[in-house]
PDB file of N, CA and C in Angstrom:
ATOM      1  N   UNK D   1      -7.636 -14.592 -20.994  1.00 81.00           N
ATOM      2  CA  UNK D   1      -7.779 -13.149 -20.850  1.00 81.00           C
ATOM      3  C   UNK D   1      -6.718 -12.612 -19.880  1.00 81.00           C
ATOM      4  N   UNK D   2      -6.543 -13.172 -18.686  1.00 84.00           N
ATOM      5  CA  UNK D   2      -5.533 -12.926 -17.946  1.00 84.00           C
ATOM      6  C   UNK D   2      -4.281 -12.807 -18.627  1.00 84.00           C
ATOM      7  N   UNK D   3      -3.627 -13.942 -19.225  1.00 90.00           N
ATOM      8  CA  UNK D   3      -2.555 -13.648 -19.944  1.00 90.00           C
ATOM      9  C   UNK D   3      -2.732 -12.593 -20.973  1.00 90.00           C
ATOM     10  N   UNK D   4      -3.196 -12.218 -21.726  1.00 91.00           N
ATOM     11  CA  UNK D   4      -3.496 -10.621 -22.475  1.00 91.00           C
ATOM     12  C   UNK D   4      -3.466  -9.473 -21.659  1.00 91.00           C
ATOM     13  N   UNK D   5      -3.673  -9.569 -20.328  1.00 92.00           N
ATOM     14  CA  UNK D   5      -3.502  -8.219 -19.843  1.00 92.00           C
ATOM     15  C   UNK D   5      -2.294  -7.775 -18.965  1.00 92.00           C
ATOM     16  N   UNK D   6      -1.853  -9.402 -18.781  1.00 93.00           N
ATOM     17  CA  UNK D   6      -0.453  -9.625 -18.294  1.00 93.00           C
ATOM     18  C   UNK D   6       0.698  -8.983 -19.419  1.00 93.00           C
ATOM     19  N   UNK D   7       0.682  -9.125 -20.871  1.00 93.00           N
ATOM     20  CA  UNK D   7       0.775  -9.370 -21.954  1.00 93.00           C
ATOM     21  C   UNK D   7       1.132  -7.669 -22.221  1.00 93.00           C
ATOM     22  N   UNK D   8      -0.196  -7.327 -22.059  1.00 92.00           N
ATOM     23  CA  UNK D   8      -0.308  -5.794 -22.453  1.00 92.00           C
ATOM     24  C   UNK D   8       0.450  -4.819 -21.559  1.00 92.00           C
ATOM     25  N   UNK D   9       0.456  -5.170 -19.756  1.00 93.00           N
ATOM     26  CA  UNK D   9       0.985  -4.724 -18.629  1.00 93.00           C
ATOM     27  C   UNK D   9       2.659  -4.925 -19.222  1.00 93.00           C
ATOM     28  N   UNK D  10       3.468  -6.189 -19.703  1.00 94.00           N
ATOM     29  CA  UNK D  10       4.342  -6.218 -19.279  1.00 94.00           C
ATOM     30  C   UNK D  10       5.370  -5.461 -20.694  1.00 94.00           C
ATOM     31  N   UNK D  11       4.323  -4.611 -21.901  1.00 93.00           N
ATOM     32  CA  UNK D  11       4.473  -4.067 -23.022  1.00 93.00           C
ATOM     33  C   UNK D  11       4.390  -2.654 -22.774  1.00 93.00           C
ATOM     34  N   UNK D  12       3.055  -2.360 -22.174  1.00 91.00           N
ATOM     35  CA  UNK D  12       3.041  -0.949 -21.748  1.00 91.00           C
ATOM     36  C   UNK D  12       4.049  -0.451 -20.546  1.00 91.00           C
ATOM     37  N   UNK D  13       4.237  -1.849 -20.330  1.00 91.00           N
ATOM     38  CA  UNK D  13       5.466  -0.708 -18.488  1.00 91.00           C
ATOM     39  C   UNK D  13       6.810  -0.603 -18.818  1.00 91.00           C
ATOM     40  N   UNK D  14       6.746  -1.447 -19.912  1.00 91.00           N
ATOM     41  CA  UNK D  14       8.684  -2.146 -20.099  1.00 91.00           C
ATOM     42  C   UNK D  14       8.875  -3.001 -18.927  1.00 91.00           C
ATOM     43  N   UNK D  15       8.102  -3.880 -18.186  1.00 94.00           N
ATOM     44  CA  UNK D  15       8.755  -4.815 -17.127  1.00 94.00           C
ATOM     45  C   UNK D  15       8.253  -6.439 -17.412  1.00 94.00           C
ATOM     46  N   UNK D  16       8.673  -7.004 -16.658  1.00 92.00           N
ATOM     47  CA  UNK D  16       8.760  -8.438 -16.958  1.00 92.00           C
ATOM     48  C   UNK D  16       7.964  -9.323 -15.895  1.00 92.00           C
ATOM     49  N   UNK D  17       6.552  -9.234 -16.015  1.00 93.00           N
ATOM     50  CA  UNK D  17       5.810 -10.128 -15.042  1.00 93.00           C
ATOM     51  C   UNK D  17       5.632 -11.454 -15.578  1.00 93.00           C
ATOM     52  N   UNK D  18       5.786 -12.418 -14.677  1.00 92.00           N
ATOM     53  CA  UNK D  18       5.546 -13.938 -15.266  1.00 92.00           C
ATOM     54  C   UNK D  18       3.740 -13.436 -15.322  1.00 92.00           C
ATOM     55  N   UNK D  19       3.888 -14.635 -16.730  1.00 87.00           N
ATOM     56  CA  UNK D  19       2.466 -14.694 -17.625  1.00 87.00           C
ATOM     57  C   UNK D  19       1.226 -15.003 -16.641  1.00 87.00           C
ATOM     58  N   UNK D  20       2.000 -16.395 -15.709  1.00 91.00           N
ATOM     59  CA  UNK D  20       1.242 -17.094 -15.000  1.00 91.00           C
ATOM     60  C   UNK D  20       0.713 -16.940 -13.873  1.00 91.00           C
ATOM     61  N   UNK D  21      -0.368 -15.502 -13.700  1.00 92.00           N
ATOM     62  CA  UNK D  21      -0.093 -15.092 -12.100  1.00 92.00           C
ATOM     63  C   UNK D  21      -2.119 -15.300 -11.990  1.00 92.00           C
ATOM     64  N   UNK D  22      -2.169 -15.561 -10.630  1.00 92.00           N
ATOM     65  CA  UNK D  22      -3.276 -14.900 -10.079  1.00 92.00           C
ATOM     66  C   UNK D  22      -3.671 -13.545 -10.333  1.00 92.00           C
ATOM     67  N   UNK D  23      -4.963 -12.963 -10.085  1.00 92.00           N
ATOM     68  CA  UNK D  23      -5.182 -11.640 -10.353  1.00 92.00           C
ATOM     69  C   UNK D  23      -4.698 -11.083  -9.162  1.00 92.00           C
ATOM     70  N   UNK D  24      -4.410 -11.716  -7.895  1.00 94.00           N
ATOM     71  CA  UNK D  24      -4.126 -11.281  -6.664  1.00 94.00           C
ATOM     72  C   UNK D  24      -2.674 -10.801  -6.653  1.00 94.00           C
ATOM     73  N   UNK D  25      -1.912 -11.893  -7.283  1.00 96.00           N
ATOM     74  CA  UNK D  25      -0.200 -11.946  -7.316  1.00 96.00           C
ATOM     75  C   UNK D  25      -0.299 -10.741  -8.551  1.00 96.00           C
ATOM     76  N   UNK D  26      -1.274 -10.444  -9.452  1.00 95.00           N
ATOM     77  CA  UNK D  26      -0.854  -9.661 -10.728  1.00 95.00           C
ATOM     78  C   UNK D  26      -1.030  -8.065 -10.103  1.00 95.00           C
ATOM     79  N   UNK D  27      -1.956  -8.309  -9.116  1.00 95.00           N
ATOM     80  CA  UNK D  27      -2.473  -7.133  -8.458  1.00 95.00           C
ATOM     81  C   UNK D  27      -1.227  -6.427  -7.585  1.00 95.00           C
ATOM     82  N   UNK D  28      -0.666  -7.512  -6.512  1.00 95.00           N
ATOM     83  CA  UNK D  28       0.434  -7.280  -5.479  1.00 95.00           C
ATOM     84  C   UNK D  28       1.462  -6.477  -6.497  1.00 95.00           C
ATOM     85  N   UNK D  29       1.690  -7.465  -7.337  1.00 96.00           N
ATOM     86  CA  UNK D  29       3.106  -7.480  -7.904  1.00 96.00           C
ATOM     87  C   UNK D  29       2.937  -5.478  -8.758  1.00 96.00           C
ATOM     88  N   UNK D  30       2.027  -5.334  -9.536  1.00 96.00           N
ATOM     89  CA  UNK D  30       2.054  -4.477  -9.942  1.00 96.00           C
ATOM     90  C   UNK D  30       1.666  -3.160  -9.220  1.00 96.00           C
ATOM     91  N   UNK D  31       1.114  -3.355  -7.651  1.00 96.00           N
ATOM     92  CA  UNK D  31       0.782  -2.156  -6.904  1.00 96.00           C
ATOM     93  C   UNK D  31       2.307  -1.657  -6.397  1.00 96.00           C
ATOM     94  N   UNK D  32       3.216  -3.141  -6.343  1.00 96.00           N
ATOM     95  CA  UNK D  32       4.592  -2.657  -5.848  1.00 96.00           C
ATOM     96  C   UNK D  32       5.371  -2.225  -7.029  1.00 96.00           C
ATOM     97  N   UNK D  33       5.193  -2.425  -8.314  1.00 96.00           N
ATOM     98  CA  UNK D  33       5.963  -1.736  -9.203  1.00 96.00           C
ATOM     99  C   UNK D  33       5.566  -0.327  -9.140  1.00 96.00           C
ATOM    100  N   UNK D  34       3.973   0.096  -9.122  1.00 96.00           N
ATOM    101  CA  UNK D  34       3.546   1.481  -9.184  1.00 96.00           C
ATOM    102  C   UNK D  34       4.393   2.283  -7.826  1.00 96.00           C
ATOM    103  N   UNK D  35       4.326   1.304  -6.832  1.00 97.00           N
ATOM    104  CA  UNK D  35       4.856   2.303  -5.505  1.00 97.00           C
ATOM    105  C   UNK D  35       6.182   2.735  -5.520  1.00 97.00           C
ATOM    106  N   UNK D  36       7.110   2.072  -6.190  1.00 96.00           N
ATOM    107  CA  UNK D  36       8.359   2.098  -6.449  1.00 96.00           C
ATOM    108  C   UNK D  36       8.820   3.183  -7.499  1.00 96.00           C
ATOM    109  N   UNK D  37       7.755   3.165  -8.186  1.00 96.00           N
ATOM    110  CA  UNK D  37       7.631   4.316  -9.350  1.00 96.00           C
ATOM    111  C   UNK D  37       7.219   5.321  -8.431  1.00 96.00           C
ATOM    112  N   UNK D  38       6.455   5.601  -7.690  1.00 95.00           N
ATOM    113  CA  UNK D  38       5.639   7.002  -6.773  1.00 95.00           C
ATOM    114  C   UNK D  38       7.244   7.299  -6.037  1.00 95.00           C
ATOM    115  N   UNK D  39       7.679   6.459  -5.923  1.00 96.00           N
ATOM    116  CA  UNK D  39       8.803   7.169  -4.391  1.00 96.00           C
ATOM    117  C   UNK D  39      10.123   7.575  -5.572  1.00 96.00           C
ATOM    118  N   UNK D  40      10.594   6.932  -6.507  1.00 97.00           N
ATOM    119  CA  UNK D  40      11.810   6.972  -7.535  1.00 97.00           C
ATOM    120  C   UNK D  40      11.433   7.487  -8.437  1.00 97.00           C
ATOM    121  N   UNK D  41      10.520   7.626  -9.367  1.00 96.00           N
ATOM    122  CA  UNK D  41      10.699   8.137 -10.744  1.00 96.00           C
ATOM    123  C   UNK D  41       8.975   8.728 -10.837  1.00 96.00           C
ATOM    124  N   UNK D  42       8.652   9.723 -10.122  1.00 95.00           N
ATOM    125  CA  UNK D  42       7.240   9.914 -10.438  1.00 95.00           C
ATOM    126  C   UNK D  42       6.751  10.196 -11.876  1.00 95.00           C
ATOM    127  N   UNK D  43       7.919  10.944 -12.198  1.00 95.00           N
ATOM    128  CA  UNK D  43       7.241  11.411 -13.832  1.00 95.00           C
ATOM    129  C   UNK D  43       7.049  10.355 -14.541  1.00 95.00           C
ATOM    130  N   UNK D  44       7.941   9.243 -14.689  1.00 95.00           N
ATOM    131  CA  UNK D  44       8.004   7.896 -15.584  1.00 95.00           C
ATOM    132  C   UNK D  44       6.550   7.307 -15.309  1.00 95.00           C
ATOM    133  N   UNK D  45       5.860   7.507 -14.094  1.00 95.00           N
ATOM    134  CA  UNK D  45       4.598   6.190 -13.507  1.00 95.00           C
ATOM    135  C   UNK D  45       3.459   7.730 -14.753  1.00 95.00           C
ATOM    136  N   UNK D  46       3.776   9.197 -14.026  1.00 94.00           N
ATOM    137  CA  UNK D  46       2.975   9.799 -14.750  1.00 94.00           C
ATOM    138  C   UNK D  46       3.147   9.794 -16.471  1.00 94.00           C
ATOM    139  N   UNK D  47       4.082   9.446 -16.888  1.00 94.00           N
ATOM    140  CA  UNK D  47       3.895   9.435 -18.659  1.00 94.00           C
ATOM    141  C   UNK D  47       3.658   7.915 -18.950  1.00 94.00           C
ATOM    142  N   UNK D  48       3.694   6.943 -18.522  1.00 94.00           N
ATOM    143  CA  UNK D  48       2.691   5.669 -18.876  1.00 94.00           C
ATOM    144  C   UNK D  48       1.148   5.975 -18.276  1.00 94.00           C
ATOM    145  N   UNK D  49       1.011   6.271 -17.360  1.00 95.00           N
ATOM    146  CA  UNK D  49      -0.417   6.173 -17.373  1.00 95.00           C
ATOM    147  C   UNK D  49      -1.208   7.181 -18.092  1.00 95.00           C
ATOM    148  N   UNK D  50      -0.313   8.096 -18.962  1.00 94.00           N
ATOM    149  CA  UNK D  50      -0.893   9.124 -20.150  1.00 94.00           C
ATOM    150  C   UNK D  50      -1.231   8.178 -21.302  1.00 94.00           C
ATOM    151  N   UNK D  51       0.209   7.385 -21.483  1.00 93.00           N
ATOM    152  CA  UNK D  51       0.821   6.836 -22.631  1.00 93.00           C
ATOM    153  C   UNK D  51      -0.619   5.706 -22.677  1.00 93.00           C
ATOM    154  N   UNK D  52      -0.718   4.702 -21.537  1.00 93.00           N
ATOM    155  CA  UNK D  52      -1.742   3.535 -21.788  1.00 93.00           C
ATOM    156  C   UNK D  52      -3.155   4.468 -21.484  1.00 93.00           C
ATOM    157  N   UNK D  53      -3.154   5.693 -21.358  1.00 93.00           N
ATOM    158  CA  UNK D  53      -4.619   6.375 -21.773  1.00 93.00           C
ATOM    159  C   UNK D  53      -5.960   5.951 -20.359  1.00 93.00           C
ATOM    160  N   UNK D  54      -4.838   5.740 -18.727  1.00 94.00           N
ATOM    161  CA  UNK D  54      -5.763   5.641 -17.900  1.00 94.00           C
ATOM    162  C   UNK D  54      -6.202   7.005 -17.048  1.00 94.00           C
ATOM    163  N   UNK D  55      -7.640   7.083 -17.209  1.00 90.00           N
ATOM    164  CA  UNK D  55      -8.386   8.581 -16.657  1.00 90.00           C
ATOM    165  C   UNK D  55      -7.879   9.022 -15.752  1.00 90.00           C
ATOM    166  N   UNK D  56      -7.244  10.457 -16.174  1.00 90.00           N
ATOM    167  CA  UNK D  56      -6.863  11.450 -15.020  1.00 90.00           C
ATOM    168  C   UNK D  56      -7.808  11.757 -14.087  1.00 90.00           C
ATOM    169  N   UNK D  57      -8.969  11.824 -14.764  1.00 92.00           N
ATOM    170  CA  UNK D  57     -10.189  12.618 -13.818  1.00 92.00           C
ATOM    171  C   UNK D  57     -10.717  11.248 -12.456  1.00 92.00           C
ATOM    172  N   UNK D  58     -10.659   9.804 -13.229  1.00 90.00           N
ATOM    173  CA  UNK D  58     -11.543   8.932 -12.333  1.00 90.00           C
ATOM    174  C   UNK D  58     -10.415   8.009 -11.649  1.00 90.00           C
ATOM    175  N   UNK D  59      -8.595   8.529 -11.883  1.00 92.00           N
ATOM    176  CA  UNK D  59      -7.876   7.536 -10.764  1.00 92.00           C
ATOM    177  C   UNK D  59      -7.665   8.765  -9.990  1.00 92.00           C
ATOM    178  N   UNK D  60      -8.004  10.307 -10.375  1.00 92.00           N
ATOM    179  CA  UNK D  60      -7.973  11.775  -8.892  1.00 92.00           C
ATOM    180  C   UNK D  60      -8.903  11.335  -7.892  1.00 92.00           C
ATOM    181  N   UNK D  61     -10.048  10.739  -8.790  1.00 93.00           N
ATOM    182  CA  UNK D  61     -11.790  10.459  -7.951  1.00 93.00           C
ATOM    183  C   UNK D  61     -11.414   9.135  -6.995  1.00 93.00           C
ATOM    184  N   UNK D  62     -10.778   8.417  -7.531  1.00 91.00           N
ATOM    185  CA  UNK D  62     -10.693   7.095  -6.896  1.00 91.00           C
ATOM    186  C   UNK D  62      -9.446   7.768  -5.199  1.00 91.00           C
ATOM    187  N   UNK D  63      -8.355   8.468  -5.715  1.00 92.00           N
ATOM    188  CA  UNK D  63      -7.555   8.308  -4.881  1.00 92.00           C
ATOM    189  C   UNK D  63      -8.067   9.407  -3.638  1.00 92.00           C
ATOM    190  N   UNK D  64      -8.912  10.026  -4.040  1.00 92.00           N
ATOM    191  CA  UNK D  64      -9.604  10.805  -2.807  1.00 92.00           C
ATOM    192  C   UNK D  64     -10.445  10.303  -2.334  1.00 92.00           C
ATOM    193  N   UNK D  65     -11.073   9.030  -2.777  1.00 93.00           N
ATOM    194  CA  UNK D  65     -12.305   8.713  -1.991  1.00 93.00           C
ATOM    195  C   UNK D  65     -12.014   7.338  -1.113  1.00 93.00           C
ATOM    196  N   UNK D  66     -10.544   6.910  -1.893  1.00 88.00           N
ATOM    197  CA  UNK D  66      -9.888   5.497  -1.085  1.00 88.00           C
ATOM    198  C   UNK D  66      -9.015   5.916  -0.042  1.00 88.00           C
ATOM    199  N   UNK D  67      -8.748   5.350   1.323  1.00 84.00           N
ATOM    200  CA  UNK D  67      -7.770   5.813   2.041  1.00 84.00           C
ATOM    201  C   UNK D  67      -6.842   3.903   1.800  1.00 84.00           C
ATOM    202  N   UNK D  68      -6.686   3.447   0.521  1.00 83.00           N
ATOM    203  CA  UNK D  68      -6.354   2.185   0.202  1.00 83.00           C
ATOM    204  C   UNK D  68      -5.206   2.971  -0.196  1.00 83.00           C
ATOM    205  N   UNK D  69      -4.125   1.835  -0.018  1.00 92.00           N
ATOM    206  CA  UNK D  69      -2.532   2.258  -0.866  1.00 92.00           C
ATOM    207  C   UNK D  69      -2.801   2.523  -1.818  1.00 92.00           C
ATOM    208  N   UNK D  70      -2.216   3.920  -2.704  1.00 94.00           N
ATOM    209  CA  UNK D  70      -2.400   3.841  -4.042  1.00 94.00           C
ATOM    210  C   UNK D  70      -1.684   3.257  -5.267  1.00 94.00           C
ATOM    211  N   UNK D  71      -1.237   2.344  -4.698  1.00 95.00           N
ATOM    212  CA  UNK D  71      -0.117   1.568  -5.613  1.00 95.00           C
ATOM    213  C   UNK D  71      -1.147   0.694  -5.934  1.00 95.00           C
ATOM    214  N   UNK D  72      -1.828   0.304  -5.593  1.00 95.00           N
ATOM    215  CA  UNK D  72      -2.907  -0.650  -5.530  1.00 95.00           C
ATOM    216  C   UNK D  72      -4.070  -0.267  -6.395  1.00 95.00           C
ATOM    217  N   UNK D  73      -4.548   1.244  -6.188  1.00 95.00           N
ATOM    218  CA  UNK D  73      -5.657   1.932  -6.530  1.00 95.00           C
ATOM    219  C   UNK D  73      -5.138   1.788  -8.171  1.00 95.00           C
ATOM    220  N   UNK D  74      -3.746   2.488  -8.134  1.00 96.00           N
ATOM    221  CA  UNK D  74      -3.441   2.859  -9.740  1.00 96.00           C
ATOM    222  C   UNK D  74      -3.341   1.559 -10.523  1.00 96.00           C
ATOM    223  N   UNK D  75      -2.652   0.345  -9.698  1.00 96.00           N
ATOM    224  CA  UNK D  75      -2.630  -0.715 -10.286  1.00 96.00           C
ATOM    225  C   UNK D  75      -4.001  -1.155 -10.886  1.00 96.00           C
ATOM    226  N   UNK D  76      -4.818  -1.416 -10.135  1.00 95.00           N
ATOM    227  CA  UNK D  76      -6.265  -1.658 -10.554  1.00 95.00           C
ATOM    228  C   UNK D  76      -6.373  -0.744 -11.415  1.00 95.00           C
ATOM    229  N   UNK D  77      -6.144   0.285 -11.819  1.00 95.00           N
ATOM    230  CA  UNK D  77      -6.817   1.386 -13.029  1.00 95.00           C
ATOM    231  C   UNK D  77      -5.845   0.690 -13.776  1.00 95.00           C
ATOM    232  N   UNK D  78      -4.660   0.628 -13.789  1.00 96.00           N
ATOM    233  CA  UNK D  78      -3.811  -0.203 -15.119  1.00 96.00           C
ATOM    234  C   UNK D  78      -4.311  -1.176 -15.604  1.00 96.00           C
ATOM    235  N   UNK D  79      -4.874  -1.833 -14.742  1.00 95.00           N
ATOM    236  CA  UNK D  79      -5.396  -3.704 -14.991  1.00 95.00           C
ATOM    237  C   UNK D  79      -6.498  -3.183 -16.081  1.00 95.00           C
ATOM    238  N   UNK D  80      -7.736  -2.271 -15.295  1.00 94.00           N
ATOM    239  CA  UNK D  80      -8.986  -2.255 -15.732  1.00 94.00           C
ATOM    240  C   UNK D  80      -9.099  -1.808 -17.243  1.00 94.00           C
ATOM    241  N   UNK D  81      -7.970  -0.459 -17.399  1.00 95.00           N
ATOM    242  CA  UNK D  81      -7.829  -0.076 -19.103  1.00 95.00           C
ATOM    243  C   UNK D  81      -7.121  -1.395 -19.639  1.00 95.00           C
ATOM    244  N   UNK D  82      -6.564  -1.980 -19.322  1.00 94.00           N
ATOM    245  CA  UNK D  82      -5.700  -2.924 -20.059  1.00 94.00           C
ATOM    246  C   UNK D  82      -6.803  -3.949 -20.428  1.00 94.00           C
ATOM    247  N   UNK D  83      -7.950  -4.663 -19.898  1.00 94.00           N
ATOM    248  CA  UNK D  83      -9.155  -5.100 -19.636  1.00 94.00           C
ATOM    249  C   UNK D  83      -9.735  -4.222 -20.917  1.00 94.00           C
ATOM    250  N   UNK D  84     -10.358  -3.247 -20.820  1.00 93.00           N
ATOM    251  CA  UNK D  84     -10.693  -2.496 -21.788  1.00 93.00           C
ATOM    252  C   UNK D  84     -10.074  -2.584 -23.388  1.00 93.00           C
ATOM    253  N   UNK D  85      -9.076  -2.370 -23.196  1.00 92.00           N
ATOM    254  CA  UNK D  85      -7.918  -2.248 -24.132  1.00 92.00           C
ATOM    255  C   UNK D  85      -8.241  -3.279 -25.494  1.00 92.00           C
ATOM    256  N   UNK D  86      -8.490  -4.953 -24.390  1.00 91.00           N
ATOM    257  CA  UNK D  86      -8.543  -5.664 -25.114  1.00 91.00           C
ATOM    258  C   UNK D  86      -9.939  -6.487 -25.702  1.00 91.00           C
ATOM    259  N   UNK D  87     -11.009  -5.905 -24.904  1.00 91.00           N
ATOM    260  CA  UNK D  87     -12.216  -6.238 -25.341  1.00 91.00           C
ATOM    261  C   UNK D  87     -12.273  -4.693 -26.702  1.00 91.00           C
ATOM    262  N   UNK D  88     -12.180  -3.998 -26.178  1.00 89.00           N
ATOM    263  CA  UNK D  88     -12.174  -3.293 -27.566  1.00 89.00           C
ATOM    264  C   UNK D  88     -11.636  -3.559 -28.823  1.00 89.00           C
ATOM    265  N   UNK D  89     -10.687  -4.444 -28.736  1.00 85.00           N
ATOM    266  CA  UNK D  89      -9.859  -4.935 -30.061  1.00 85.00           C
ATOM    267  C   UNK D  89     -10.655  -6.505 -30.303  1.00 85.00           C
ATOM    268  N   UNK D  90     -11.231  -7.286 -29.510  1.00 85.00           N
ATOM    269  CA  UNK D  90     -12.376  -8.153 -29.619  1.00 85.00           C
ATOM    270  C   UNK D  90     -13.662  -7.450 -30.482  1.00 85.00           C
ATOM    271  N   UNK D  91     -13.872  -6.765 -29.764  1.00 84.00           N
ATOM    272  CA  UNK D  91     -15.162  -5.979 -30.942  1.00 84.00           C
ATOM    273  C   UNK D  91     -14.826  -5.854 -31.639  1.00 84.00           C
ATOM    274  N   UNK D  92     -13.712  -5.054 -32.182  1.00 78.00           N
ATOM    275  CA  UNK D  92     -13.408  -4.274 -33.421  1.00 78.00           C
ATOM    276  C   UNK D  92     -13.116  -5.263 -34.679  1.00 78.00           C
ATOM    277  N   UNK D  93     -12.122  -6.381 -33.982  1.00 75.00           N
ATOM    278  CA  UNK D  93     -11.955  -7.775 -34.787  1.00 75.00           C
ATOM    279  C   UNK D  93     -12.875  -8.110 -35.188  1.00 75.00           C
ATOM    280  N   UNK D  94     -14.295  -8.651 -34.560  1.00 68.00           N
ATOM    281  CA  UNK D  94     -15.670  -9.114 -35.084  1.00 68.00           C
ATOM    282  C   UNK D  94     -16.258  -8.114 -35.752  1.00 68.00           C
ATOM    283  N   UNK D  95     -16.131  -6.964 -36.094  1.00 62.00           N
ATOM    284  CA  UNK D  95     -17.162  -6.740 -36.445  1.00 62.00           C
ATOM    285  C   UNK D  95     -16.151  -6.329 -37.959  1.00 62.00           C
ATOM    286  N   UNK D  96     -14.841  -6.325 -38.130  1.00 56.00           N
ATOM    287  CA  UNK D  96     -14.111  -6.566 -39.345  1.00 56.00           C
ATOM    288  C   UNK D  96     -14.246  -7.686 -39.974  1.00 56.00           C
ATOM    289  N   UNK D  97     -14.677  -9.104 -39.745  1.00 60.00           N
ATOM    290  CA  UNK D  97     -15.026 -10.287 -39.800  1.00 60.00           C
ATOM    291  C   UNK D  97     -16.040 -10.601 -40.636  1.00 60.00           C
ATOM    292  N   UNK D  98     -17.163  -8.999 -40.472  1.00 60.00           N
ATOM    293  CA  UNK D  98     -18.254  -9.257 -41.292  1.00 60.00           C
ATOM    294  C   UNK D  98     -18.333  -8.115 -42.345  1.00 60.00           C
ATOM    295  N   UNK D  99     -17.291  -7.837 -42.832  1.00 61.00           N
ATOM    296  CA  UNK D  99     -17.271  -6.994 -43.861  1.00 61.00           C
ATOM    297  C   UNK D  99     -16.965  -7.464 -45.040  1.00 61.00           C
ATOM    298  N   UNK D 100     -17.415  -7.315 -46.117  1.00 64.00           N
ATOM    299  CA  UNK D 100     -16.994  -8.047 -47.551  1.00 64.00           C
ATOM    300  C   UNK D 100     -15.469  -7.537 -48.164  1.00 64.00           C
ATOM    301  N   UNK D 101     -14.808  -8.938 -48.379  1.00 64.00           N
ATOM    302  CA  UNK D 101     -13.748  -8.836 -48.703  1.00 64.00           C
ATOM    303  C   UNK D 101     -13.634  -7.255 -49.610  1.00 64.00           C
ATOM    304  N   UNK D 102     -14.556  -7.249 -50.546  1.00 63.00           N
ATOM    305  CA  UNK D 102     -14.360  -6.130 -51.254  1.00 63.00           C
ATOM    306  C   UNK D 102     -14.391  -4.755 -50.599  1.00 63.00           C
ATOM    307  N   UNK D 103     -14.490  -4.459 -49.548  1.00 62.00           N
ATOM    308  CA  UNK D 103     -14.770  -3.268 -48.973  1.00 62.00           C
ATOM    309  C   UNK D 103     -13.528  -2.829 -48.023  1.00 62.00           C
ATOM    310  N   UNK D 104     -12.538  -4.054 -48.077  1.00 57.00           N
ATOM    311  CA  UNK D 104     -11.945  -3.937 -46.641  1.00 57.00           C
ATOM    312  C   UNK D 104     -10.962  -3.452 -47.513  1.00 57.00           C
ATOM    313  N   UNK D 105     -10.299  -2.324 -46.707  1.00 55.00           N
ATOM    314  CA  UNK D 105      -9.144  -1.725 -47.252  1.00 55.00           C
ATOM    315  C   UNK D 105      -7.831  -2.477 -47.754  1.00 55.00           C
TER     316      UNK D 105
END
């Protein structure tokens, strides 16, 4: 699972994280890509996190109620939809699995 969201992170950002990380090193590594994005290219960090579809309303809620770096905060919201992302395509797979050949488009 880790590698899938590594997978998905290093598709949705355009960057290149090794596959093989801790959630800690996946965490570091990507709170410092987000921060680097906040100080250089804000609009670019704001049209991926449109683009990968993470909540405007609950990373506003998160960053007012954390006095935590938000490179960190947003990273964790990247991780968590990306997490999402791919249990949703787990469901969706199984439950295509049980449909009769004849029905499936």
């Amino acid at each position: 699972m880790q590698q899938e969201i590594i997978k998905g992170i290093n598709k949705d950002l355009a960057i290149s994280l090794p596959e093989q990380l801790s959630f800690e090193e996946l965490q570091r590594l990507l709170a410092m890509h987000v921060n680097h994005l906040i100080k250089t290219n804000f609009e670019k960090l704001v049209s991926i996190l449109y683009r990968i579809d993470v909540s405007e309303h609950k990373l506003k809620q998160l960053l007012k109620e954390n006095n935590d770096d938000a490179g960190k905060i947003i990273a964790n919201a990247i991780i968590e939809r990306e997490l999402q992302k791919i249990k949703s395509r787990q469901q969706f797979s199984r439950r295509d699995n049980n449909i009769n050949e004849d029905e499936k488009w």
